[in-house]
Short mmCIF file of C-alpha atoms and ligand atoms in Angstrom, two decimals:
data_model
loop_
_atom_site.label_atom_id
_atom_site.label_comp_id
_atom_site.label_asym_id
_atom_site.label_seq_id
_atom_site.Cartn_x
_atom_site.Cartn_y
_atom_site.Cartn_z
CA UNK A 1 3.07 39.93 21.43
CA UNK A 2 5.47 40.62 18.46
CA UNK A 3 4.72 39.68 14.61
CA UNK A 4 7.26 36.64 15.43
CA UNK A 5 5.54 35.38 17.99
CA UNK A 6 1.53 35.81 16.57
CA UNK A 7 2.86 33.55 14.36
CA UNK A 8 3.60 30.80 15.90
CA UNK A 9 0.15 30.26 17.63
CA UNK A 10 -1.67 30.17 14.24
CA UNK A 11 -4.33 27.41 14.73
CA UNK A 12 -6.38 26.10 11.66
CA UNK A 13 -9.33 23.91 11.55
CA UNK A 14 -10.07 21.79 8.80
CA UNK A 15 -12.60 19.35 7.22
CA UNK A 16 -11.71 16.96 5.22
CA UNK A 17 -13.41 14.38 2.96
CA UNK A 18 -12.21 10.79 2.28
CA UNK A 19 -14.14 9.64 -0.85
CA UNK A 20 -13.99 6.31 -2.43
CA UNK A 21 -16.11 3.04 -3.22
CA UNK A 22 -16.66 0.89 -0.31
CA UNK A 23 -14.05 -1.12 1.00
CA UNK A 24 -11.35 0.46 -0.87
CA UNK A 25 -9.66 1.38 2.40
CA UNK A 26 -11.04 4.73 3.73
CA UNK A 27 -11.90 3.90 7.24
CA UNK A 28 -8.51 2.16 8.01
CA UNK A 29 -6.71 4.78 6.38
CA UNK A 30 -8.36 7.18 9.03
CA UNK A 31 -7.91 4.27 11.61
CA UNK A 32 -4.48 3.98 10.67
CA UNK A 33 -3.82 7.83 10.65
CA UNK A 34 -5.15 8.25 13.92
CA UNK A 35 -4.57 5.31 16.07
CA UNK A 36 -1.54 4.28 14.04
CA UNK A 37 -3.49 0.72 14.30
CA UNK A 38 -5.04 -1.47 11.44
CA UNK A 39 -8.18 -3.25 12.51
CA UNK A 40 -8.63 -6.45 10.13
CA UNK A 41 -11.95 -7.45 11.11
CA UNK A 42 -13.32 -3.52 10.98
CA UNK A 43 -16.94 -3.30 10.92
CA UNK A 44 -18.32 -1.31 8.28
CA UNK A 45 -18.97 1.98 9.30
CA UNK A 46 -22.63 2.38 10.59
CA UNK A 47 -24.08 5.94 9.98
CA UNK A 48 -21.41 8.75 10.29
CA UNK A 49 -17.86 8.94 13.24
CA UNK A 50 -16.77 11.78 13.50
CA UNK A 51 -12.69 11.43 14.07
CA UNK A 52 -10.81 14.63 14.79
CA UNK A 53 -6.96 14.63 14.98
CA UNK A 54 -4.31 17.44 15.63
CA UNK A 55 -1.22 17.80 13.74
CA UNK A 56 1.79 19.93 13.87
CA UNK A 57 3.28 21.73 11.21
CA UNK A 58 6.65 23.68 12.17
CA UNK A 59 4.56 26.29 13.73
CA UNK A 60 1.39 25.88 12.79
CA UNK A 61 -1.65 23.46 14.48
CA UNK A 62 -3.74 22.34 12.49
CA UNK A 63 -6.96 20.23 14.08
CA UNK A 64 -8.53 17.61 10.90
CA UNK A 65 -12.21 17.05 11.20
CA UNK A 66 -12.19 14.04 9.25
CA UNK A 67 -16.26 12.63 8.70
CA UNK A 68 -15.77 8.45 8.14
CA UNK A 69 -19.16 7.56 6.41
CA UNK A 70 -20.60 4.15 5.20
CA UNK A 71 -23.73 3.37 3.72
CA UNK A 72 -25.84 6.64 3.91
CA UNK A 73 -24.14 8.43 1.37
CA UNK A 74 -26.78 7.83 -1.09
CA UNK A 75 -28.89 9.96 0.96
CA UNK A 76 -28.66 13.52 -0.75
CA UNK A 77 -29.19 15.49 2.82
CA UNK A 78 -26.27 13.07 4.17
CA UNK A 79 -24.05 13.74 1.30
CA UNK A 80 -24.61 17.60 1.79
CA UNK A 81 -23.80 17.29 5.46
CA UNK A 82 -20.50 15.84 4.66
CA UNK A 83 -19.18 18.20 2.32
CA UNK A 84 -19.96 21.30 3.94
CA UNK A 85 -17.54 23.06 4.81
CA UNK A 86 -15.07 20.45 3.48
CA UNK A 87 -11.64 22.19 2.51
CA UNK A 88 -10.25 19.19 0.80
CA UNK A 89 -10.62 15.69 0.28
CA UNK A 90 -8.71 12.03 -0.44
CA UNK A 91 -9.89 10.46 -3.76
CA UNK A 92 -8.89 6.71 -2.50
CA UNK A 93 -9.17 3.63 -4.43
CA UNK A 94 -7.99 0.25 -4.12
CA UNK A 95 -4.95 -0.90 -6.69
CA UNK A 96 -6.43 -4.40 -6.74
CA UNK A 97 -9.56 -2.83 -8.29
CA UNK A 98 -9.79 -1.44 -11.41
CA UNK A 99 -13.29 0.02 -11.32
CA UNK A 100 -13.09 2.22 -7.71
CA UNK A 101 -10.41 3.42 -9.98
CA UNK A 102 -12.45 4.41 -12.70
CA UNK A 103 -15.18 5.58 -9.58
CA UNK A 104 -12.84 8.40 -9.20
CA UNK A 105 -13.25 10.36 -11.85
CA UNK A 106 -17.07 9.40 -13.01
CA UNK A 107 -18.54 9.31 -9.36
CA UNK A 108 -16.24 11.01 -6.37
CA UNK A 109 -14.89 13.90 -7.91
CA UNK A 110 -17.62 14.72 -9.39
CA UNK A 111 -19.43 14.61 -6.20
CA UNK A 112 -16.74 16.86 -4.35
CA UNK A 113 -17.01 19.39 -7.07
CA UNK A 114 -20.70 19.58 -7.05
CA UNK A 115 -21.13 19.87 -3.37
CA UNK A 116 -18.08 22.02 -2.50
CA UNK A 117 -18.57 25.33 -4.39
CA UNK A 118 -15.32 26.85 -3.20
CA UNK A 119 -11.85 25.77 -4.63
CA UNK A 120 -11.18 22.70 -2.77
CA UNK A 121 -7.77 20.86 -2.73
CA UNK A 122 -7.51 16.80 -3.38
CA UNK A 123 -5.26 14.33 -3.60
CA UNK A 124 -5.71 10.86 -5.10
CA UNK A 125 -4.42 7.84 -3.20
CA UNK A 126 -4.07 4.23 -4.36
CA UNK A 127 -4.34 1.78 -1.59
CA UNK A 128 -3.55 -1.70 -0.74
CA UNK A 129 -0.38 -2.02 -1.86
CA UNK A 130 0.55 -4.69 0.12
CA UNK A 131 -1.35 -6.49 -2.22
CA UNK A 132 1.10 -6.85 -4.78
CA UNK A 133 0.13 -10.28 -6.79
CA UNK A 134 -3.57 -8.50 -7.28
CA UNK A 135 -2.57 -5.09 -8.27
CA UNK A 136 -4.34 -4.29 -11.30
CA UNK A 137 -3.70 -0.54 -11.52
CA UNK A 138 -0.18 0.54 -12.18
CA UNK A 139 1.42 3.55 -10.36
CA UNK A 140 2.16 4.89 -13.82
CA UNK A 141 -1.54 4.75 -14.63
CA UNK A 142 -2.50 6.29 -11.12
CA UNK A 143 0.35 9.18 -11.93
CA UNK A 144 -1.54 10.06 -15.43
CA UNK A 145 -5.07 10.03 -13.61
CA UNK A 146 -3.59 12.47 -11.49
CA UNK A 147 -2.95 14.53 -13.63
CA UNK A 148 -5.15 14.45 -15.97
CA UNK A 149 -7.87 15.11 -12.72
CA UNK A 150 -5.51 18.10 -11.89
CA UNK A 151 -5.03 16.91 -7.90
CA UNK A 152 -2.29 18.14 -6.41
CA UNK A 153 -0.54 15.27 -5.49
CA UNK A 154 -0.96 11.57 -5.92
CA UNK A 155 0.32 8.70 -3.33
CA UNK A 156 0.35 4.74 -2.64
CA UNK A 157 -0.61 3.81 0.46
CA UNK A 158 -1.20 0.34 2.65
CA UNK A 159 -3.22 1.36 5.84
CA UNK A 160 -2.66 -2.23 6.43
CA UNK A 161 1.47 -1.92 6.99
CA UNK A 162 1.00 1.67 7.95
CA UNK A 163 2.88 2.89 4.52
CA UNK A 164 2.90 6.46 3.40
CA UNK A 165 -0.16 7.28 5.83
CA UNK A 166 0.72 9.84 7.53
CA UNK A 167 1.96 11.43 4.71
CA UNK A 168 -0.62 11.40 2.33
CA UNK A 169 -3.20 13.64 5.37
CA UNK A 170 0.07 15.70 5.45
CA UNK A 171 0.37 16.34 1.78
CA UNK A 172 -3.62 17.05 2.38
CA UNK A 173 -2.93 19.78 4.92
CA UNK A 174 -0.07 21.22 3.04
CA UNK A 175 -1.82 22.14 0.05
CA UNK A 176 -4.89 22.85 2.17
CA UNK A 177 -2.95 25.76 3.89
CA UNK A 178 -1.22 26.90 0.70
CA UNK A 179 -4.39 27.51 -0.62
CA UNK A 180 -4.97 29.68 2.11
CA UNK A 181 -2.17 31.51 0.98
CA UNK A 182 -0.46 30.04 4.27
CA UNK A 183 3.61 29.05 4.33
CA UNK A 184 5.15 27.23 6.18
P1 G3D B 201 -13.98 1.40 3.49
O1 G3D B 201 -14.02 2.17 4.77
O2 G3D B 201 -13.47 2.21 2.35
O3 G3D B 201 -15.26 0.75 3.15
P2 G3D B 201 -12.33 -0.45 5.00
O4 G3D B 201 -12.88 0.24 3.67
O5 G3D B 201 -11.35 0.40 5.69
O6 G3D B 201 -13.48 -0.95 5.81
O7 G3D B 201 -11.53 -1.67 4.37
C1 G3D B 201 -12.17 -2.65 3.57
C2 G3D B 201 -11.38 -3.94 3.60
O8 G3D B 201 -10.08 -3.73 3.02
C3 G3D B 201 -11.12 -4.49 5.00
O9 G3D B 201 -11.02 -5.89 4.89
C4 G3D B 201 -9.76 -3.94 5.33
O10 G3D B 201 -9.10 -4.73 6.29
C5 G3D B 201 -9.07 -4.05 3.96
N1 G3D B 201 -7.97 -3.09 3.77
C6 G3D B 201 -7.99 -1.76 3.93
N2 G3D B 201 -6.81 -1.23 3.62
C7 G3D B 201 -6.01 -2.25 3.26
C8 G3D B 201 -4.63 -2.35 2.83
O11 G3D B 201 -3.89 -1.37 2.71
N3 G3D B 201 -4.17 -3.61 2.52
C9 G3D B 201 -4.96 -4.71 2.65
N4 G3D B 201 -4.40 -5.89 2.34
N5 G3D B 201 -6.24 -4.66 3.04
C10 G3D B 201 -6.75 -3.45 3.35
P3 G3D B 201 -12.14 -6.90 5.40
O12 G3D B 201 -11.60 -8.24 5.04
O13 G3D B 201 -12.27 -6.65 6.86
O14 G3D B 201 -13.37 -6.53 4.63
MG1 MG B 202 -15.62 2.56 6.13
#
């Protein structure tokens, strides 16, 4: 097998974290991603589903491990469970809500930094945009939170029309592999 061709089967495996208040959006935005459907009458998540999904970058596969949790997070065992191993995460919150905005910072980055010890990669993603007579968070206000959390890329999203999705977990897996020292 040449250089040129080793290349081309590089295979990755990932974990990745989707942190975030409850109901903010995290389980459709993994619905969405996956099944490219939007359940409205979802039931909260009981314990832990494990959702895997393949993507394709140029040349490179890259299989997400993505953990969708609800309600046992306050258990410290559970919590540690979920981040291992964890190369990354989406910091979600819902534009309609001002305080799983403020969550970000004081609770779920916090919580990603504690837990995963190696230099982990996040993005912050508003959701529910869709919702545009309840907005209370700005895009400009969601662009200087970015920042000022140093993630690498921030992105509005409606899992309910399916809106910048797909793109967001890609923005995820870019920066995920550049950390790696990976280009594509
Ligand atoms: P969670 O997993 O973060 O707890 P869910 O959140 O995915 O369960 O979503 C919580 C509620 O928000 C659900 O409504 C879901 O339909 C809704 N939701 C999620 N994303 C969007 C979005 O982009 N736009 C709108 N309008 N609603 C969204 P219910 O009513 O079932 O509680
Ligand atoms: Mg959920």
């Amino acid at each position: 097998m040449t250089s040129e061709e080793a290349k081309l089967d590089r295979e990755f495996v990932f974990k990745v974290a989707i942190l975030g208040d409850s109901a903010v959006g995290k389980t459709s935005l993994i619905n969405q991603f996956v099944e490219g459907s939007f359940q409205e009458d979802y039931k909260p998540t009981l314990g832990a589903n494990i959702i895997r999904k393949d993507v394709k970058l140029n040349s490179i596969k890259v299989r997400l491990i993505m953990w969708d949790l609800a309600g046992q997070e306050k258990y410290r065992v559970v919590r540690s469970m979920y981040f291992q191993g964890c190369q990354g995460a989406l910091l979600v919150y819902d534009v309609t809500r001002y305080n799983t905005f403020d969550s970000i910072n004081s609770k779920w980055l916090r919580d990603f930094k504690k837990y995963v010890k190696k230099e982990g990669v996040y993005i912050l993603i508003g959701n529910k945009t869709d919702l545009t007579d309840q907005r209370t968070v700005t895009t400009d206000r969601g662009k200087e939170i970015a920042q000022k959390i140093k993630a690498s890329h921030f992105i509005e999203t409606s899992a309910k029309l399916g809106e910048n999705i797909e793109e967001a977990f890609i923005l995820l897996v870019n920066q995920i592999l550049n950390n790696h020292g990976v280009e594509i």
